[in-house]
Amino acid sequence: TDRHRLVAGRACMLGGVHFADCPVGPQGHSDGDAVLHALTDAVLGAAGLDDLGTLFPDTDPRYQGADSTTLLRTALQQVAEQGLRCWSIDLAIQCDRPRIAPRRAEIRAHLAQLFELPLDRVNLKGKTREGVGSEVEAVDVTAVVLLGPAA
Ligand code: MG
């Protein structure tokens, strides 16, 4: 899982896709892409490796404004070194804005490419927050990944 506050003046990056027309974006030390962070933690956890915060500490100036795609690629490399690969992904993205549905296919395609998976093994759904916790705008992501032997 991952959660970031959504604030004005931040580029809105989710799942490696830029929502240029969204007036708020995820606050964070890196680009704040909560989708890629949740996925990175999921693959690391499933492989019995460390977590995102340990591998890429937010106190390290090297990760200031970091592209979360690079962090995910590094994690996938470490997973490959364990003789594992990702077999499927499922994601739930919860936020009131941006609307995920219109960009769903684009995010899926981007993640399929990143994980080297066919499209039907990459699933995601956008959900609203149903007015819960609406005093602080945020994006919440839940990611489930299935890992298996690389060969
Ligand atoms: Mg994060």
Coordinates of C-alpha atoms and ligand atoms in Angstrom, one line a residue:
T1 CA 0.0 0.0 0.0
D2 CA 1.0 3.6 -0.3
R3 CA -0.7 6.9 0.5
H4 CA 0.3 10.5 -0.5
R5 CA -1.4 13.8 0.2
L6 CA -2.5 15.6 -2.9
V7 CA -1.5 19.2 -2.9
A8 CA -1.5 22.1 -5.4
G9 CA 1.7 22.9 -7.3
R10 CA 2.8 19.3 -7.7
A11 CA 2.9 17.4 -11.0
C12 CA 0.3 14.6 -10.8
M13 CA 2.2 11.4 -11.6
L14 CA 0.3 8.1 -11.0
G15 CA 1.4 4.8 -12.5
G16 CA 4.1 6.6 -14.5
V17 CA 1.4 8.6 -16.3
H18 CA 1.2 12.4 -16.1
F19 CA -2.2 13.8 -15.4
A20 CA -1.4 17.3 -16.8
D21 CA -4.9 18.7 -16.3
C22 CA -5.1 17.8 -12.6
P23 CA -4.6 20.9 -10.3
V24 CA -3.2 18.8 -7.4
G25 CA -0.4 16.2 -7.3
P26 CA 1.1 13.8 -4.8
Q27 CA 3.3 15.4 -2.2
G28 CA 6.6 13.6 -1.6
H29 CA 10.4 13.5 -1.6
S30 CA 10.4 11.7 -4.9
D31 CA 7.9 12.4 -7.7
G32 CA 5.3 11.0 -5.2
D33 CA 3.9 8.3 -7.6
A34 CA 2.0 6.3 -5.0
V35 CA 1.1 3.6 -7.6
L36 CA 4.7 2.8 -8.4
H37 CA 5.6 3.0 -4.7
A38 CA 2.9 0.5 -3.7
L39 CA 4.0 -1.8 -6.6
T40 CA 7.7 -1.5 -5.6
D41 CA 6.9 -2.4 -2.0
A42 CA 4.7 -5.3 -3.2
V43 CA 7.4 -6.9 -5.4
L44 CA 10.1 -6.4 -2.7
G45 CA 7.9 -7.9 0.0
A46 CA 6.9 -10.9 -2.1
A47 CA 10.6 -11.5 -2.9
G48 CA 11.6 -11.3 0.8
L49 CA 13.7 -8.2 0.2
D50 CA 13.8 -4.9 2.0
D51 CA 11.2 -2.2 1.5
L52 CA 11.1 1.0 -0.5
G53 CA 11.9 3.3 2.4
T54 CA 15.0 1.2 3.4
L55 CA 16.3 0.9 -0.2
F56 CA 15.7 4.5 -1.1
P57 CA 15.6 6.6 2.1
D58 CA 13.7 9.9 1.9
T59 CA 16.6 11.5 3.9
D60 CA 19.0 10.7 1.0
P61 CA 19.3 13.8 -1.3
R62 CA 20.0 11.4 -4.2
Y63 CA 16.3 10.6 -4.2
Q64 CA 15.0 14.2 -4.1
G65 CA 12.5 14.4 -7.0
A66 CA 13.5 10.9 -8.1
D67 CA 11.6 9.3 -10.9
S68 CA 9.7 6.4 -9.3
T69 CA 10.0 4.4 -12.5
T70 CA 13.8 4.2 -11.9
L71 CA 13.2 3.0 -8.3
L72 CA 10.8 0.3 -9.5
R73 CA 13.2 -0.9 -12.2
T74 CA 15.9 -1.2 -9.5
A75 CA 13.6 -3.3 -7.3
L76 CA 12.6 -5.5 -10.3
Q77 CA 16.4 -6.0 -10.9
Q78 CA 16.8 -7.2 -7.3
V79 CA 13.8 -9.5 -7.7
A80 CA 15.4 -11.0 -10.9
E81 CA 18.6 -11.6 -8.9
Q82 CA 16.6 -13.8 -6.6
G83 CA 15.6 -15.9 -9.6
L84 CA 12.1 -14.5 -9.6
R85 CA 9.9 -12.5 -11.9
C86 CA 6.5 -10.9 -11.6
W87 CA 3.6 -12.9 -13.1
S88 CA 0.7 -10.6 -12.5
I89 CA -0.3 -7.3 -11.0
D90 CA -3.6 -6.0 -9.5
L91 CA -4.1 -2.4 -8.2
A92 CA -6.8 -0.3 -6.6
I93 CA -6.2 3.4 -6.8
Q94 CA -8.4 5.5 -4.5
C95 CA -8.8 9.2 -5.0
D96 CA -11.4 11.8 -5.8
R97 CA -9.2 13.4 -8.4
P98 CA -7.8 12.8 -10.9
R99 CA -10.3 10.4 -12.4
I100 CA -8.5 7.2 -13.1
A101 CA -11.0 5.5 -15.5
P102 CA -10.3 7.7 -18.6
R103 CA -6.5 7.0 -18.3
R104 CA -6.8 3.4 -17.2
A105 CA -5.7 1.8 -20.5
E106 CA -2.7 4.1 -20.6
I107 CA -1.6 3.2 -17.1
R108 CA -2.1 -0.5 -17.8
A109 CA 0.0 -0.3 -21.0
H110 CA 2.7 1.6 -19.2
L111 CA 2.9 -0.9 -16.4
A112 CA 2.7 -3.9 -18.8
Q113 CA 5.8 -2.5 -20.5
L114 CA 7.6 -1.8 -17.3
F115 CA 6.9 -5.3 -15.9
E116 CA 7.3 -7.0 -19.3
L117 CA 3.8 -8.6 -18.9
P118 CA 1.0 -9.1 -21.3
L119 CA -1.9 -6.6 -20.8
D120 CA -4.2 -9.3 -19.4
R121 CA -1.9 -9.8 -16.4
V122 CA -2.0 -6.1 -15.4
N123 CA -5.2 -5.0 -13.8
L124 CA -6.3 -1.8 -12.1
K125 CA -9.3 0.0 -10.9
G126 CA -10.0 3.6 -9.9
K127 CA -12.2 4.1 -6.8
T128 CA -13.5 7.3 -5.2
R129 CA -13.0 7.9 -1.5
E130 CA -16.7 8.0 -0.8
G131 CA -16.3 11.3 1.2
V132 CA -14.3 9.5 3.9
G133 CA -11.3 11.5 5.2
S134 CA -12.2 14.3 2.7
E135 CA -10.7 17.0 5.0
V136 CA -7.2 16.0 3.7
E137 CA -7.1 15.2 0.0
A138 CA -5.0 12.1 -0.7
V139 CA -4.4 9.1 -3.0
D140 CA -4.4 5.6 -1.5
V141 CA -3.1 2.7 -3.5
T142 CA -3.3 -1.1 -2.8
A143 CA -1.1 -3.3 -4.9
V144 CA -1.1 -7.1 -5.2
V145 CA 1.6 -8.9 -7.2
L146 CA 2.2 -12.5 -7.9
L147 CA 5.9 -13.6 -8.3
G148 CA 7.1 -16.9 -9.7
P149 CA 10.3 -18.5 -10.8
A150 CA 12.0 -16.6 -13.6
A151 CA 12.6 -19.7 -15.7
Ligands
MG1 MG 5.3 6.8 -1.4

